[in-house]
PDB file of C-alpha atoms in Angstrom:
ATOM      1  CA  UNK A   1       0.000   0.000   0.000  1.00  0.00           C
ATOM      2  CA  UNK A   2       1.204   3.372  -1.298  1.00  0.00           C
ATOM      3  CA  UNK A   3       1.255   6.552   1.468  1.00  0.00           C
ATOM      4  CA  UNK A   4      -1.021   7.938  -1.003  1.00  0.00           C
ATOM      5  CA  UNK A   5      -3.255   5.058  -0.885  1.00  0.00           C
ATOM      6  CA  UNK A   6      -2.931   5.395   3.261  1.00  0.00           C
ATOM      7  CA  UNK A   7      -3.929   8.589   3.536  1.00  0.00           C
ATOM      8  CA  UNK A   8      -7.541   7.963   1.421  1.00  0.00           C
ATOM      9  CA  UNK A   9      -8.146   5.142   3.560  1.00  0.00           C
ATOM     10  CA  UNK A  10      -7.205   7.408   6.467  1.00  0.00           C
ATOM     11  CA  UNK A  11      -9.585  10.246   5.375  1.00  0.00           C
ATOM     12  CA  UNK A  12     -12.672   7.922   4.609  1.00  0.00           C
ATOM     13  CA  UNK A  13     -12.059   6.528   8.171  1.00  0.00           C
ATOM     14  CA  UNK A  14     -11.722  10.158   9.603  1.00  0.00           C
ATOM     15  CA  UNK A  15     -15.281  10.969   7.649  1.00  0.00           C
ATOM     16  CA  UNK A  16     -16.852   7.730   8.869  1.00  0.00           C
ATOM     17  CA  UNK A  17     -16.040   8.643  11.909  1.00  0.00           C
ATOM     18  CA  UNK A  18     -17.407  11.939  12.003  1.00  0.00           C
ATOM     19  CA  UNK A  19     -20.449  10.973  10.632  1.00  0.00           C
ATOM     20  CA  UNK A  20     -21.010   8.578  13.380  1.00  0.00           C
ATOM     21  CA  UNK A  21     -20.022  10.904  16.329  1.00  0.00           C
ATOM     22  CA  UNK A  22     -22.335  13.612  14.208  1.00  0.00           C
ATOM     23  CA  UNK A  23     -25.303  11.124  14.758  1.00  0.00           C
ATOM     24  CA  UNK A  24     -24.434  10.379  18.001  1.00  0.00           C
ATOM     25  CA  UNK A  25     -24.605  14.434  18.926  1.00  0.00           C
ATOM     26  CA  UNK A  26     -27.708  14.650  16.523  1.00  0.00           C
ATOM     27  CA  UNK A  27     -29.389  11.678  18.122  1.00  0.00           C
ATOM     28  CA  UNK A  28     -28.898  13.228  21.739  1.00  0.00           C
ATOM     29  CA  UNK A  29     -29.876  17.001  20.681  1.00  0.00           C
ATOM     30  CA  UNK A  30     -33.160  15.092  19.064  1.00  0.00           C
ATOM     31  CA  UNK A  31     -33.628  13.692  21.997  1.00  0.00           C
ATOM     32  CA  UNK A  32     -33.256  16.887  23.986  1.00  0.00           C
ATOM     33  CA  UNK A  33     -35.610  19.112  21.434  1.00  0.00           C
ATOM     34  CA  UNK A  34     -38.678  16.371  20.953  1.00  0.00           C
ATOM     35  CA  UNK A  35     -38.169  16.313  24.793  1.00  0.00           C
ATOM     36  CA  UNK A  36     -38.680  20.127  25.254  1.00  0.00           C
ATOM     37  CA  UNK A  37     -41.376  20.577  22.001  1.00  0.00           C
ATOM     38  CA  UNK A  38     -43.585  17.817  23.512  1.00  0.00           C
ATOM     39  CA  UNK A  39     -43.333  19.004  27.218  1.00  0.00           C
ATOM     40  CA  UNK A  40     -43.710  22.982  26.088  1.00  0.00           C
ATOM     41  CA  UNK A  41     -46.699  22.152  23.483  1.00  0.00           C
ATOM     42  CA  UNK A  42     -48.423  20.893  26.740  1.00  0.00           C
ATOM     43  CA  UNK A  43     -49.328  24.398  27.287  1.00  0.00           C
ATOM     44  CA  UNK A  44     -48.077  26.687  24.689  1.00  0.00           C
ATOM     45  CA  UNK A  45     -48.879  27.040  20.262  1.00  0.00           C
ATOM     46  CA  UNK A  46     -46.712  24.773  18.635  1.00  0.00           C
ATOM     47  CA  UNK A  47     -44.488  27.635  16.739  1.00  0.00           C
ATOM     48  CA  UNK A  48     -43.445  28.039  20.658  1.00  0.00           C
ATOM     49  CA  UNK A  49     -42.647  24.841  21.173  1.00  0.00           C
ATOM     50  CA  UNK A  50     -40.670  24.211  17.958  1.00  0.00           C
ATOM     51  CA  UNK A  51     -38.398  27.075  19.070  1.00  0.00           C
ATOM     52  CA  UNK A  52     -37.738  26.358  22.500  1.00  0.00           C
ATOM     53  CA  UNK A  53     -36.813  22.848  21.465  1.00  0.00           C
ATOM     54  CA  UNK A  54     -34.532  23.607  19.110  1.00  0.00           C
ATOM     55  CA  UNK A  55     -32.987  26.721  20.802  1.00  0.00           C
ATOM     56  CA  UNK A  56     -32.132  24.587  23.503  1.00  0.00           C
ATOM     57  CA  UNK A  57     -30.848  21.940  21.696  1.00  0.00           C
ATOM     58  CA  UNK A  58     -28.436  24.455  19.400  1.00  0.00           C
ATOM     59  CA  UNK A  59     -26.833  24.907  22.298  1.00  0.00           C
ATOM     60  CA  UNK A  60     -25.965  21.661  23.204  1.00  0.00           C
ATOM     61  CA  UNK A  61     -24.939  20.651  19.781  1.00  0.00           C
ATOM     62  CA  UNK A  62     -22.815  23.851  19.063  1.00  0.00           C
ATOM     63  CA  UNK A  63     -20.805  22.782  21.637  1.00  0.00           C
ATOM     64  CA  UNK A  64     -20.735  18.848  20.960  1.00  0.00           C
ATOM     65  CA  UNK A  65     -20.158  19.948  16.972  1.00  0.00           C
ATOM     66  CA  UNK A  66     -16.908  21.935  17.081  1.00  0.00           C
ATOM     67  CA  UNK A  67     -15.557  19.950  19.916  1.00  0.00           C
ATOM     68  CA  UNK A  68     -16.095  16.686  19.461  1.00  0.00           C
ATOM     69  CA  UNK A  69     -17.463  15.686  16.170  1.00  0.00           C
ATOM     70  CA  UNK A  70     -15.801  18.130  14.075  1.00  0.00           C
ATOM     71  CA  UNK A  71     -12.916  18.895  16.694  1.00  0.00           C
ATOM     72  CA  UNK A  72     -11.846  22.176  15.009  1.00  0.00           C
ATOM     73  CA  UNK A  73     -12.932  24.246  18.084  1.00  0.00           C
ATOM     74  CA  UNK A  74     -14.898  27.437  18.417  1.00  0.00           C
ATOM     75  CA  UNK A  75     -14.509  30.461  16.918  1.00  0.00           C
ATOM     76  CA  UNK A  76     -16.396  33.755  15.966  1.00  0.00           C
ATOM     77  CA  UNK A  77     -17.007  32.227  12.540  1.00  0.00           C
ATOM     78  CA  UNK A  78     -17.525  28.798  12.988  1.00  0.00           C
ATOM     79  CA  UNK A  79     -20.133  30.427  15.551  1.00  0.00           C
ATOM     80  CA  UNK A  80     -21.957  32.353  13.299  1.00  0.00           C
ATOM     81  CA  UNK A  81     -21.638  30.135  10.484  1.00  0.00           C
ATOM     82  CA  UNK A  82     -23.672  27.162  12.577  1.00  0.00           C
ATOM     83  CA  UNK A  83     -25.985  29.950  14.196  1.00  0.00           C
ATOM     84  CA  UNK A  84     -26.854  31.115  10.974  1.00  0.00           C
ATOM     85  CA  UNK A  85     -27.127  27.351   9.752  1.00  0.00           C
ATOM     86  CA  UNK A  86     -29.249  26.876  12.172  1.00  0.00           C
ATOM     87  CA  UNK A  87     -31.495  28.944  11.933  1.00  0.00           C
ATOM     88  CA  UNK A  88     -32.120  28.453   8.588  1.00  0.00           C
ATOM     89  CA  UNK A  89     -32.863  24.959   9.250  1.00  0.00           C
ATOM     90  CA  UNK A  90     -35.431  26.323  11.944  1.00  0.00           C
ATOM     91  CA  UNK A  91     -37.396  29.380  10.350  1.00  0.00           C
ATOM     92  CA  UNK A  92     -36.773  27.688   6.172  1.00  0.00           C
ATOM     93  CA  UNK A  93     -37.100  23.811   6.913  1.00  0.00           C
ATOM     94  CA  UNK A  94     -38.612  23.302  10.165  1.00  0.00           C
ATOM     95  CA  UNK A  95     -41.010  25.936  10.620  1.00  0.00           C
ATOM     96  CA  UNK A  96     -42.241  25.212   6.540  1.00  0.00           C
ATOM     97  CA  UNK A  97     -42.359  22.020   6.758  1.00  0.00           C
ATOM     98  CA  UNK A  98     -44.657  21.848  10.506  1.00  0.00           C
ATOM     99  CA  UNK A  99     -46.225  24.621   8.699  1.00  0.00           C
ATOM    100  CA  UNK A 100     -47.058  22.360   5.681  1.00  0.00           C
ATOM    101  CA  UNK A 101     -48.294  19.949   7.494  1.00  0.00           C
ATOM    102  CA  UNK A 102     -50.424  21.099  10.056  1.00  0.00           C
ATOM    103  CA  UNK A 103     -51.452  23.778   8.191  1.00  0.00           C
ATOM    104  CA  UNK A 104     -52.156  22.558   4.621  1.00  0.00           C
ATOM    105  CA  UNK A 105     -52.448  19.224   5.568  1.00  0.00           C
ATOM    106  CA  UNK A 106     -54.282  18.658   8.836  1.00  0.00           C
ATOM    107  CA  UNK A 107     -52.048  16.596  10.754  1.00  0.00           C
ATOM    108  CA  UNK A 108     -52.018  17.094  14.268  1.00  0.00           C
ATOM    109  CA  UNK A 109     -48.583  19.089  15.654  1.00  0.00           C
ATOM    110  CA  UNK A 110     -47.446  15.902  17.956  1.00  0.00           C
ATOM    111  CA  UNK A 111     -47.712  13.995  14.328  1.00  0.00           C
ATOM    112  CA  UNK A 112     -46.343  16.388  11.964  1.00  0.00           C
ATOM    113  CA  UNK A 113     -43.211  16.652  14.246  1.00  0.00           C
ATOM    114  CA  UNK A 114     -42.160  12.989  13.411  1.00  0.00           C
ATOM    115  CA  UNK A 115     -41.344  13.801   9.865  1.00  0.00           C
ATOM    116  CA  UNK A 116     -40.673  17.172   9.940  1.00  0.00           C
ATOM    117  CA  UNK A 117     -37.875  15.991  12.193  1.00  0.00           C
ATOM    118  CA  UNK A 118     -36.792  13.102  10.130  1.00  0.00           C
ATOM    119  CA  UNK A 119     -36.109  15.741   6.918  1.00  0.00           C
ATOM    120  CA  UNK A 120     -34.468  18.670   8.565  1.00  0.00           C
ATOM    121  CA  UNK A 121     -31.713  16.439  10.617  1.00  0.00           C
ATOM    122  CA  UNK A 122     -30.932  15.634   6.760  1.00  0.00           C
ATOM    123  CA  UNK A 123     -30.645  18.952   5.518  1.00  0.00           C
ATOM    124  CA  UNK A 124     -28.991  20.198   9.245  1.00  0.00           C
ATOM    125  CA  UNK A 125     -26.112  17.751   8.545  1.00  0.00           C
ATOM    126  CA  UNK A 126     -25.781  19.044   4.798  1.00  0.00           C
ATOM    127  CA  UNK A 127     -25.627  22.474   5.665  1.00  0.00           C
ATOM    128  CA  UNK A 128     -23.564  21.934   9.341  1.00  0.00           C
ATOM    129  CA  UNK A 129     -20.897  20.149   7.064  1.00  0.00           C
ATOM    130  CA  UNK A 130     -20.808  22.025   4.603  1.00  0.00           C
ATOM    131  CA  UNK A 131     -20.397  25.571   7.023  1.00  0.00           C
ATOM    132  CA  UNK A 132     -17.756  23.626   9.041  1.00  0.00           C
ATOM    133  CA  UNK A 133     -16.020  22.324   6.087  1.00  0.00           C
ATOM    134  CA  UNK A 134     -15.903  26.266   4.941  1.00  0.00           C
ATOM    135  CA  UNK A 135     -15.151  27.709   8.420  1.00  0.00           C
ATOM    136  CA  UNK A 136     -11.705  25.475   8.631  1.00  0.00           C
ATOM    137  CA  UNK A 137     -10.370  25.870   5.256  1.00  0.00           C
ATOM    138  CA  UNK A 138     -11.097  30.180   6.054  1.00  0.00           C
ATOM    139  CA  UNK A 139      -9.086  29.294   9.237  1.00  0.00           C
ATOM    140  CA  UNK A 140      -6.444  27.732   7.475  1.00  0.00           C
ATOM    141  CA  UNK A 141      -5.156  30.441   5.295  1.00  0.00           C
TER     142      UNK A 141
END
């Protein structure tokens, strides 16, 4: 086996690796938001829930992200960068989609979470990687 060859198989196990801590933080901070949204809907609109979940849980996996499953470590513009990721993923995807659903299409809220949930941790990774990904290569020149 070549170095070259090395390293590739190095990287892939590096990204494999990330992915899995990135579910690992993901799967908590789900855990952590339905936890909140289910316990705050109890006695406030949805919309209210939906936020307080998820603000809560940003904080969490902010912390988890740039630490441990990306380990590059926080800065001002890794910060804003997953703020800003964020809260596209809450106001675009989330807040649409629960929107969409309980809105267009009747489902109850406690429902419509399931698979509102289910699409945006897709597009959070997608857009958490990518900002991350950008974020250290800025930091690296």
């Amino acid at each position: 086996m070549t170095v070259k060859d090395s390293i590739k198989r190095l990287l892939k196990e590096q990204e494999v690796q990330q992915f899995i801590r990135f579910c690992i933080v993901g799967g908590t901070c789900a855990l952590i938001d339905a936890a909140v949204f289910y316990v705050v809907r109890l006695f406030a609109p949805y919309q209210v829930a939906l936020v307080s979940g998820y603000v809560i849980s940003l904080c969490v996996n902010y912390l988890l992200t740039v630490y441990w499953t990306f380990k590059t470590g926080s800065s001002v513009t890794s910060l804003v960068g997953i703020i800003g990721a964020h809260m596209f993923n809450l106001f675009v995807v989330r807040m649409g989609l629960m929107l969409l659903f309980v809105e267009t299409f009747g489902l109850d809220d406690s429902i419509a979470y399931l698979p509102m949930a289910a699409i945006s941790a897709v597009t959070n990774y997608l857009v958490i990687r990518t900002v991350v990904k950008f974020t250290a290569r800025k930091r690296e020149k």
